[in-house]
XYZ file of C-alpha atoms in Angstrom:
676
model
C 111.872 97.187 77.205
C 110.267 100.512 78.007
C 111.049 101.768 74.499
C 109.662 98.564 72.990
C 106.485 98.998 75.031
C 106.186 102.623 73.907
C 106.645 101.640 70.253
C 104.059 98.864 70.437
C 101.684 101.173 72.328
C 101.871 103.719 69.514
C 101.073 100.996 66.959
C 98.207 99.756 69.136
C 96.658 103.225 69.464
C 97.060 103.827 65.729
C 94.992 100.681 65.103
C 92.352 101.823 67.610
C 92.092 105.266 65.994
C 91.984 103.802 62.495
C 89.118 101.482 63.438
C 87.204 104.279 65.194
C 87.534 106.476 62.117
C 86.854 103.973 59.314
C 85.246 100.828 60.858
C 87.019 98.499 58.389
C 85.749 95.241 59.953
C 82.895 93.906 62.129
C 83.100 95.000 65.742
C 83.274 91.390 66.977
C 86.315 90.699 64.790
C 87.930 93.933 65.932
C 87.236 92.886 69.543
C 89.343 89.750 69.003
C 92.300 91.759 67.697
C 91.874 94.382 70.416
C 91.800 91.910 73.315
C 94.757 89.941 71.990
C 96.811 93.098 71.468
C 96.137 94.566 74.899
C 96.863 91.241 76.608
C 100.276 91.043 74.933
C 101.014 94.637 75.906
C 99.975 93.856 79.476
C 102.309 90.843 79.552
C 105.151 93.015 78.271
C 104.365 95.570 80.987
C 104.531 92.842 83.625
C 107.874 91.592 82.291
C 109.196 95.138 82.286
C 108.169 95.595 85.926
C 110.174 92.455 86.795
C 113.320 93.923 85.242
C 115.579 95.746 87.706
C 117.804 97.227 85.034
C 117.894 100.925 84.194
C 117.748 100.344 80.443
C 121.327 101.366 79.833
C 122.300 97.800 78.922
C 119.694 97.605 76.190
C 116.821 95.226 75.549
C 118.829 92.047 76.111
C 119.992 93.242 79.525
C 116.420 94.033 80.531
C 115.204 90.633 79.353
C 118.029 88.883 81.186
C 117.044 90.739 84.352
C 113.347 89.920 83.893
C 114.144 86.226 83.503
C 116.684 86.278 86.323
C 116.662 84.409 89.651
C 113.406 84.802 91.548
C 111.462 85.736 88.416
C 111.904 82.662 86.261
C 108.591 80.973 87.028
C 106.545 84.158 86.580
C 108.467 85.099 83.447
C 107.995 81.626 81.979
C 104.251 81.650 82.686
C 103.907 85.111 81.159
C 105.868 84.073 78.097
C 103.706 80.982 77.572
C 100.623 83.140 78.063
C 101.868 85.557 75.379
C 102.425 82.717 72.913
C 98.928 81.340 73.526
C 97.297 84.792 73.275
C 99.054 85.468 69.986
C 98.133 82.063 68.529
C 94.492 82.282 69.681
C 94.083 85.848 68.429
C 95.491 85.085 64.981
C 93.431 81.890 64.619
C 90.150 83.520 65.672
C 90.687 86.653 63.609
C 91.534 84.678 60.467
C 88.677 82.175 60.958
C 86.196 84.767 62.204
C 83.546 84.087 59.554
C 83.533 80.339 60.251
C 83.474 80.706 64.045
C 80.983 83.556 64.256
C 78.597 82.677 61.405
C 79.112 79.391 59.588
C 79.748 77.117 62.590
C 77.924 79.066 65.295
C 77.131 76.684 68.156
C 79.643 74.077 66.979
C 83.419 73.746 67.214
C 86.211 71.477 66.032
C 88.162 69.354 68.550
C 91.325 71.455 68.371
C 89.232 74.598 68.931
C 88.060 73.228 72.269
C 91.683 72.691 73.259
C 92.519 76.229 72.171
C 89.565 77.591 74.169
C 90.556 75.638 77.298
C 94.132 76.921 77.243
C 93.032 80.489 76.533
C 90.564 80.316 79.443
C 93.387 79.256 81.761
C 95.484 82.157 80.463
C 92.646 84.626 81.131
C 92.199 83.259 84.654
C 95.948 83.583 85.271
C 96.137 87.150 83.951
C 93.059 88.080 85.970
C 94.784 86.774 89.075
C 97.926 88.798 88.298
C 95.855 91.945 87.794
C 93.415 91.764 90.697
C 94.578 89.058 93.096
C 92.779 86.241 94.826
C 89.456 87.951 95.569
C 88.448 88.404 91.979
C 90.048 85.096 90.995
C 87.567 83.444 93.362
C 84.699 85.235 91.586
C 85.810 83.976 88.167
C 86.397 80.405 89.338
C 83.071 80.418 91.189
C 81.330 81.487 87.975
C 82.873 78.612 86.015
C 82.152 76.149 88.838
C 78.520 77.234 89.091
C 78.112 76.738 85.361
C 79.447 73.171 85.548
C 78.131 72.030 88.959
C 74.774 73.827 88.819
C 72.872 70.641 89.604
C 74.207 70.807 93.171
C 73.151 74.426 93.776
C 70.410 74.994 96.366
C 66.778 75.860 95.648
C 65.925 78.083 92.706
C 69.617 78.533 91.818
C 69.797 74.903 90.731
C 70.138 74.069 87.025
C 71.075 71.061 84.943
C 74.734 72.025 84.592
C 76.625 73.120 81.499
C 79.010 70.685 79.874
C 82.674 71.533 79.402
C 82.252 71.945 75.652
C 79.333 74.338 76.052
C 81.240 76.426 78.588
C 84.245 76.639 76.250
C 82.025 77.595 73.312
C 80.338 80.231 75.476
C 83.495 81.938 76.716
C 85.773 81.647 73.658
C 84.827 79.802 70.472
C 81.546 81.608 69.794
C 83.408 84.976 69.806
C 81.406 85.808 72.890
C 82.350 85.460 76.528
C 85.847 86.928 76.888
C 85.441 88.569 73.470
C 81.834 89.671 74.111
C 80.035 92.974 74.242
C 82.020 94.405 77.183
C 85.343 93.806 75.434
C 83.892 95.283 72.257
C 82.568 98.237 74.252
C 86.023 98.890 75.688
C 87.540 98.603 72.224
C 85.052 100.939 70.535
C 84.340 103.510 73.280
C 86.319 103.334 76.488
C 89.832 102.774 75.109
C 90.238 106.211 73.550
C 89.015 107.911 76.725
C 91.751 106.114 78.638
C 94.275 107.273 76.031
C 92.915 110.771 76.679
C 93.515 110.168 80.409
C 97.056 108.991 79.606
C 97.731 112.210 77.687
C 96.290 114.268 80.545
C 98.739 112.676 82.963
C 101.717 112.915 80.603
C 101.111 116.579 79.744
C 100.748 117.571 83.426
C 96.991 118.079 83.790
C 96.978 116.583 87.276
C 99.404 119.278 88.403
C 96.986 121.920 87.115
C 94.088 120.240 88.922
C 96.043 120.348 92.175
C 96.906 124.015 91.627
C 93.243 124.852 91.077
C 92.395 122.946 94.239
C 95.059 124.811 96.223
C 93.849 128.167 94.925
C 90.320 127.369 96.032
C 91.610 126.231 99.423
C 92.309 129.757 100.631
C 88.616 130.645 100.591
C 87.451 128.074 103.171
C 88.749 126.748 106.486
C 88.731 123.128 105.300
C 90.394 124.048 102.020
C 93.382 121.731 102.380
C 91.079 118.733 102.810
C 88.845 119.946 99.987
C 91.814 119.707 97.622
C 91.660 115.949 98.100
C 87.936 115.961 97.313
C 88.338 118.028 94.156
C 91.431 116.358 92.730
C 90.369 112.804 93.585
C 86.856 113.309 92.243
C 88.002 114.805 88.938
C 90.739 112.233 88.346
C 88.559 109.386 89.622
C 85.837 110.211 87.126
C 88.201 109.368 84.276
C 90.134 106.665 86.112
C 87.347 104.077 86.341
C 88.544 102.464 89.582
C 87.966 104.017 92.984
C 90.647 101.800 94.546
C 93.275 102.644 91.930
C 92.379 106.317 92.214
C 92.753 106.260 95.999
C 96.247 104.872 95.525
C 97.197 107.369 92.815
C 95.891 110.659 94.229
C 96.026 109.524 97.853
C 99.806 109.183 97.694
C 99.864 112.974 97.485
C 96.673 114.214 99.193
C 96.820 112.023 102.318
C 100.351 113.090 103.410
C 99.338 116.676 102.628
C 96.338 116.490 104.970
C 98.352 114.758 107.682
C 101.098 117.411 107.540
C 98.461 120.053 108.163
C 96.915 118.446 111.229
C 94.287 115.983 109.939
C 94.218 112.663 111.789
C 95.318 109.637 109.729
C 91.899 107.968 109.983
C 90.157 111.106 108.786
C 92.642 111.698 105.955
C 92.256 108.131 104.703
C 88.467 108.319 104.913
C 88.295 111.617 103.018
C 90.441 110.251 100.189
C 88.425 107.013 99.979
C 85.098 108.849 99.832
C 86.364 111.393 97.304
C 87.690 108.635 95.036
C 84.336 106.864 95.267
C 82.414 110.050 94.487
C 84.467 110.531 91.332
C 82.969 107.328 89.915
C 79.551 108.987 89.521
C 80.658 112.344 88.114
C 79.701 113.117 84.489
C 80.826 113.105 81.743
C 82.713 109.804 82.166
C 81.295 108.406 85.450
C 84.231 106.045 85.858
C 83.447 104.592 82.419
C 80.148 103.299 83.831
C 78.210 105.744 81.653
C 79.344 103.960 78.492
C 78.206 100.572 79.767
C 74.867 101.941 80.949
C 74.224 103.520 77.550
C 74.886 100.163 75.884
C 72.650 98.183 78.272
C 69.537 100.374 78.226
C 67.640 100.123 74.966
C 66.767 103.341 73.195
C 68.937 105.767 75.174
C 72.116 107.556 74.205
C 75.277 108.275 76.126
C 74.166 111.908 76.441
C 70.905 110.774 78.078
C 72.901 108.850 80.680
C 75.066 111.874 81.438
C 72.042 114.160 81.820
C 70.334 111.610 84.067
C 73.406 111.470 86.292
C 73.816 115.216 86.835
C 71.391 115.787 89.738
C 72.507 112.830 91.910
C 76.146 113.762 91.240
C 75.457 117.313 92.436
C 73.684 116.030 95.549
C 76.549 113.702 96.411
C 79.323 116.215 95.680
C 77.800 119.016 97.755
C 77.058 116.794 100.730
C 80.581 115.363 100.724
C 81.897 118.928 100.577
C 79.860 119.809 103.686
C 80.842 116.604 105.489
C 84.550 117.107 104.812
C 84.271 120.677 106.094
C 82.673 119.471 109.327
C 85.232 116.744 110.046
C 88.401 118.423 108.732
C 88.097 122.111 109.648
C 88.471 121.561 113.434
C 91.596 119.436 112.852
C 93.429 121.546 110.279
C 96.203 123.909 111.246
C 96.037 127.520 110.088
C 98.018 126.938 106.890
C 98.386 129.353 103.998
C 97.528 127.313 100.869
C 99.801 129.509 98.744
C 102.831 128.083 100.575
C 101.991 124.505 99.622
C 103.303 124.775 96.063
C 107.049 124.715 95.652
C 107.015 126.663 92.399
C 104.643 129.492 91.521
C 102.870 129.535 88.176
C 102.415 132.995 86.594
C 98.812 133.963 85.932
C 99.321 134.018 82.161
C 100.807 130.521 82.204
C 97.970 129.331 84.439
C 95.431 130.669 81.932
C 97.315 129.062 79.055
C 97.453 125.695 80.815
C 93.732 125.909 81.568
C 93.062 126.601 77.895
C 95.302 123.722 76.815
C 93.189 121.217 78.729
C 89.920 123.109 78.376
C 89.805 122.997 74.561
C 89.675 119.167 74.337
C 86.985 119.091 77.027
C 84.992 121.690 75.081
C 85.392 119.550 71.957
C 84.013 116.553 73.844
C 80.986 118.493 75.098
C 80.323 120.000 71.661
C 80.628 116.709 69.796
C 78.392 114.831 72.209
C 75.929 117.534 73.212
C 75.549 119.611 70.033
C 76.519 117.441 67.079
C 75.482 114.255 68.967
C 77.994 112.048 67.186
C 78.783 108.540 68.432
C 80.790 108.140 71.620
C 83.704 106.639 69.688
C 83.822 109.564 67.278
C 83.626 112.075 70.139
C 86.459 110.263 71.937
C 88.548 110.317 68.752
C 88.052 114.072 68.319
C 88.755 114.728 72.012
C 91.936 112.675 71.998
C 93.072 114.336 68.783
C 92.417 117.779 70.253
C 94.392 116.865 73.395
C 97.248 115.636 71.228
C 97.362 118.907 69.286
C 97.051 121.286 72.235
C 99.479 119.214 74.325
C 102.177 119.548 71.645
C 101.430 122.970 70.149
C 100.903 125.107 73.270
C 104.410 124.551 74.718
C 105.962 125.014 71.248
C 104.067 128.293 70.754
C 105.235 129.496 74.184
C 108.819 128.654 73.291
C 108.518 130.454 69.934
C 107.074 133.529 71.669
C 109.964 133.624 74.136
C 107.720 132.882 77.136
C 109.669 129.725 77.981
C 113.246 128.943 78.927
C 113.239 126.173 76.289
C 113.986 126.600 72.622
C 111.400 125.519 70.060
C 113.368 122.350 69.321
C 113.748 121.503 73.007
C 110.053 122.121 73.630
C 109.038 119.995 70.657
C 111.340 117.160 71.722
C 110.001 117.248 75.297
C 106.334 117.268 74.287
C 106.875 114.461 71.774
C 108.397 112.312 74.505
C 105.477 113.230 76.774
C 103.123 112.148 73.988
C 104.863 108.808 73.623
C 104.785 108.322 77.388
C 101.090 109.211 77.354
C 100.491 106.423 74.846
C 102.311 104.017 77.151
C 100.404 105.321 80.180
C 97.122 104.832 78.328
C 97.988 101.170 77.768
C 99.004 100.724 81.416
C 95.608 102.066 82.556
C 93.611 100.291 79.837
C 95.036 96.784 80.228
C 93.636 95.927 83.711
C 90.254 97.438 82.813
C 90.076 95.307 79.662
C 91.182 92.144 81.457
C 88.634 92.401 84.243
C 85.778 93.318 81.895
C 86.657 90.427 79.580
C 86.678 88.065 82.566
C 83.379 89.496 83.824
C 81.901 89.083 80.349
C 82.847 85.407 80.389
C 81.340 84.832 83.847
C 78.164 86.755 83.011
C 77.636 84.775 79.803
C 77.984 81.515 81.762
C 75.483 82.744 84.357
C 73.091 83.871 81.631
C 73.283 80.442 79.984
C 72.314 78.828 83.303
C 69.259 81.068 83.723
C 70.490 82.479 87.033
C 69.171 86.034 86.360
C 65.640 84.612 86.297
C 66.373 82.600 89.447
C 67.659 85.706 91.256
C 64.579 87.611 90.114
C 62.195 84.974 91.480
C 64.174 84.577 94.716
C 64.271 88.316 95.319
C 60.562 88.605 94.631
C 59.837 85.723 97.008
C 62.051 87.010 99.836
C 60.673 90.537 99.587
C 57.054 89.394 99.599
C 56.442 91.846 96.796
C 57.312 94.825 99.049
C 59.389 97.349 97.101
C 61.349 98.659 100.105
C 62.395 95.169 101.189
C 63.349 94.273 97.620
C 65.421 97.471 97.327
C 67.268 96.766 100.590
C 67.984 93.165 99.559
C 69.117 94.399 96.122
C 71.530 96.858 97.720
C 73.021 94.106 99.887
C 73.456 91.884 96.816
C 75.049 94.752 94.867
C 77.530 95.441 97.665
C 78.471 91.755 97.890
C 78.828 91.373 94.119
C 80.876 94.574 93.890
C 83.514 93.543 96.429
C 87.048 94.095 95.206
C 86.065 95.185 91.689
C 86.513 98.418 89.774
C 83.418 100.444 88.919
C 82.918 99.094 85.421
C 83.073 95.452 86.489
C 80.890 95.769 89.583
C 78.238 97.770 87.733
C 78.169 95.329 84.829
C 77.469 92.344 87.082
C 74.681 93.987 89.068
C 73.212 95.621 85.955
C 72.793 92.210 84.340
C 71.803 90.227 87.438
C 69.896 92.608 89.733
C 68.595 95.585 87.728
C 66.259 93.476 85.517
C 64.399 92.294 88.635
C 63.722 95.835 89.840
C 62.640 96.865 86.370
C 60.476 93.885 85.381
C 59.096 92.745 88.762
C 58.741 96.083 90.554
C 58.197 98.256 87.465
C 60.952 100.775 88.100
C 61.901 102.908 85.082
C 65.064 101.607 83.463
C 67.179 104.603 84.439
C 66.042 104.320 88.058
C 66.853 100.611 88.194
C 70.274 101.001 86.625
C 71.287 104.040 88.666
C 70.161 102.233 91.823
C 72.486 99.285 91.208
C 75.255 101.572 89.883
C 75.371 103.646 93.074
C 74.887 100.568 95.264
C 77.743 98.668 93.578
C 80.355 101.349 94.273
C 79.480 101.209 97.968
C 81.503 97.989 98.167
C 84.688 100.057 98.207
C 83.568 101.766 101.430
C 81.721 98.943 103.186
C 83.577 96.735 105.682
C 84.833 94.096 106.084
C 86.406 94.325 102.587
C 86.252 98.088 101.807
C 89.107 97.937 99.301
C 89.137 101.682 98.675
C 89.406 102.448 102.397
C 92.046 99.740 102.803
C 94.290 101.371 100.202
C 93.770 104.855 101.633
C 94.394 103.881 105.264
C 97.461 101.923 104.158
C 98.916 105.161 102.786
C 97.769 107.101 105.851
C 99.087 104.548 108.348
C 95.643 104.528 109.937
C 93.488 101.947 111.679
C 91.296 100.209 109.106
C 88.101 99.989 111.148
C 88.265 103.569 112.403
C 88.890 104.724 108.830
C 85.846 102.746 107.665
C 83.726 104.375 110.356
C 84.927 107.852 109.344
C 84.281 107.081 105.677
C 80.734 105.884 106.368
C 79.991 109.023 108.399
C 81.212 111.241 105.571
C 79.430 109.302 102.826
C 76.212 108.412 104.698
C 73.881 109.962 102.065
C 75.465 107.695 99.429
C 73.802 104.739 101.192
C 70.378 106.454 101.073
C 70.536 108.163 97.670
C 69.839 104.957 95.662
C 66.481 104.692 97.444
C 65.670 108.186 96.192
C 65.889 106.755 92.664
C 63.379 104.068 93.666
C 60.731 106.357 95.172
C 61.487 109.453 93.085
C 62.724 108.067 89.739
C 62.272 111.463 88.117
C 65.605 112.474 89.711
C 67.349 110.287 87.113
C 64.841 110.686 84.286
C 67.176 112.689 82.007
C 64.573 115.484 81.993
C 64.828 118.810 83.796
C 61.240 119.685 84.673
C 59.689 121.081 87.841
C 59.117 117.664 89.390
C 62.729 116.594 88.749
C 64.228 119.754 90.209
C 61.889 119.649 93.216
C 62.792 116.045 94.013
C 66.460 116.879 93.523
C 66.168 119.805 95.946
C 64.511 117.617 98.592
C 67.247 114.997 98.134
C 69.958 117.637 98.521
C 68.403 119.183 101.596
C 67.814 115.797 103.196
C 71.388 114.694 102.494
C 72.783 117.858 104.102
C 70.517 117.338 107.133
C 71.899 113.809 107.477
C 75.479 115.043 107.240
C 74.774 117.775 109.776
C 73.288 115.327 112.246
C 76.119 112.821 111.912
C 79.182 115.088 111.696
C 78.378 118.450 113.336
C 80.045 119.031 116.698
C 77.129 119.811 119.000
C 77.808 121.645 122.265
C 75.048 119.972 124.273
C 75.211 117.105 126.744
C 75.403 113.519 125.599
C 71.673 112.829 125.780
C 70.653 115.945 123.831
C 73.474 115.440 121.312
C 72.440 111.849 120.570
C 68.817 112.935 120.260
C 69.774 115.755 117.903
C 71.809 113.434 115.706
C 68.968 110.932 115.453
C 66.440 113.662 114.711
C 68.525 115.262 111.946
C 69.313 111.851 110.452
C 65.656 110.805 110.458
C 64.349 114.017 108.925
C 67.110 113.837 106.318
C 66.160 110.308 105.277
C 62.467 111.235 105.080
C 63.237 114.316 102.979
C 65.348 112.240 100.581
C 63.201 109.150 100.181
C 59.609 109.385 101.391
C 57.114 109.245 98.498
C 54.736 111.883 99.899
C 55.575 115.537 99.252
C 53.700 116.480 102.422
C 55.952 114.292 104.564
C 59.059 115.515 102.713
C 58.058 119.133 103.279
C 57.316 118.493 106.950
C 60.711 116.830 107.365
C 62.444 119.827 105.810
C 60.576 122.272 108.056
C 61.369 120.235 111.163
C 65.054 120.099 110.202
C 65.133 123.871 109.674
C 63.420 124.459 113.016
C 65.891 122.162 114.760
C 68.798 123.974 113.136
C 67.485 127.363 114.309
C 66.954 126.026 117.846
C 70.405 124.439 117.844
C 71.971 127.689 116.653
C 70.528 129.732 119.494
C 70.681 127.034 122.177
C 74.413 126.705 121.602
C 75.076 130.355 122.515
C 76.150 131.393 126.048
C 72.934 133.413 126.516
C 70.346 132.094 124.041
C 67.490 134.245 125.372
C 69.590 137.386 125.171
C 70.668 136.558 121.625
C 67.051 136.100 120.531
C 66.049 139.406 122.141
C 68.930 141.181 120.429
C 68.058 139.730 117.008
C 64.409 140.693 117.476
C 65.376 144.241 118.444
C 64.099 143.826 121.993
C 67.471 144.595 123.578
C 69.563 147.656 122.771
C 72.749 146.431 124.380
C 75.100 143.662 123.404
C 74.760 140.299 124.987
C 77.860 139.406 126.957
C 79.874 136.565 125.494
C 77.976 136.396 122.208
C 80.309 138.397 119.994
C 82.575 135.404 119.278
C 79.564 133.093 118.781
C 78.028 135.565 116.306
C 81.244 135.639 114.306
C 81.374 131.844 114.209
């Protein structure tokens, strides 16, 4: 079954590449074929996971195992789902012109039946992929569309009939097949194939080696490896929860072995995985959706707009992790953490192998400014070539223990496995975005975005700060249990328009506000799915891990308000005002982190006062509209830091005299403090 999945994956990716290169059909029609294909591949993946055979008995043995005792109900449901997906896909692709153009807004009786069954299949597959939490979201969306007349207050509507709901989500080639599915098909899919190749060719091993090499330059280096590796991989992954499970299975035990408490290790991994979702150039695939939702901007504009906040967040998390991890870590030599050493020449070659495709991506998008799909096609092609050719060239040059034939055979199998891995990563993303697309289209048909806009405006009394706080709460609630792409899509369509149209925020500011707010759901109790996964690996207490994660990521809860009061930070322009606001945001975020996480040596009363003071000045420096107040906050924070530095010494007066040149002798007991 694994070989069958690999073969079908190769065919699937060939179709995706062919469409991206030649565009032989309308995108909506291609979206039908794409969704049907990936659903069937997902079903095959699920059946394969139910097989306990090792493959030696062949396909029939694997199938017999998959349909064996204990699996029969699941296998039967999956098989029926596959039959329905295939039938629906073929029918809609063949009759595309009639459904999409000629009979738009109308459907035949048997098409309603087809749509009803396909909707049930999508709900079932969504449940298999993401469990009961997201299933409740989908069912609630359908229920609200049908029973809207019973909703309270401004959320009330006349109710959508069954036929209209079925036309909306299936027959009209919208809903499950709508713009999000088409966006995945045209843009995101090839980037996930690129991620599959990265994993198959061993890029994650190189990332960890780079992290370990950097670890020897700083006391908290072991913990920083988790930040670096999780952030880089999480940027491509598109799901902070999935990333915490993938990289955390390695980084969390590593931190624990070197002295970090389980709660702290779990929190660091959860925060790092969350931070990866905002890192350019992929931004957890959220950048592609944002570029498609904001009129008149390109993908490159989105990436440029996201650079400054990503820098602010990354640097502050780096500082926070240093504060919390350095006192716990044992004195470990990072060079001993790797079982096998990589020669410097091989390290440079590996860096070049993965660096060339990344350079191609940057050149295609930033210099030639081609479409995202074309850039993804070139990047994936470059990764395919370097992933195969570099090991073969090494073998031909005698730098490898393998022969050329052995090297070629190994890399070809890695390529095939990368195609399979790309499908495994892509399928859940496609399923949840298709389901979200269906729910959002139902909500749009009911007029709920307008209702939310009016309700938010009414509750806030027209006060921007109150509206922003309420919007953040809504974003966190709507983002519970969802990957980045799904949570951002919902809040971008339901919340962002209110901030933009009613409170006149620039579009980038409104969208980045809800984007950053939505990913907070993974860190915010009582759900905190990202923390839950990480503390499960760490064997840590959930609530203590949540508290540690919030302390480390505190600026992430304030940064969205910077976009509201200083929208130039995400304006996609690098002028003096943008850089100045970015600098204030960075300084304020570091002041917050210092106040929350630094280990003060004062008594309880002074320590609590210091923490509050640093936190307050940090928030003012990040958010307050007036430059005078921001500057004053920065100066106060600097003054407090200087006072704290000297007040924490054994003889603060003597230290000051020595530094001012008023004392010729050393101050007893200060040598160690000076070194620290």
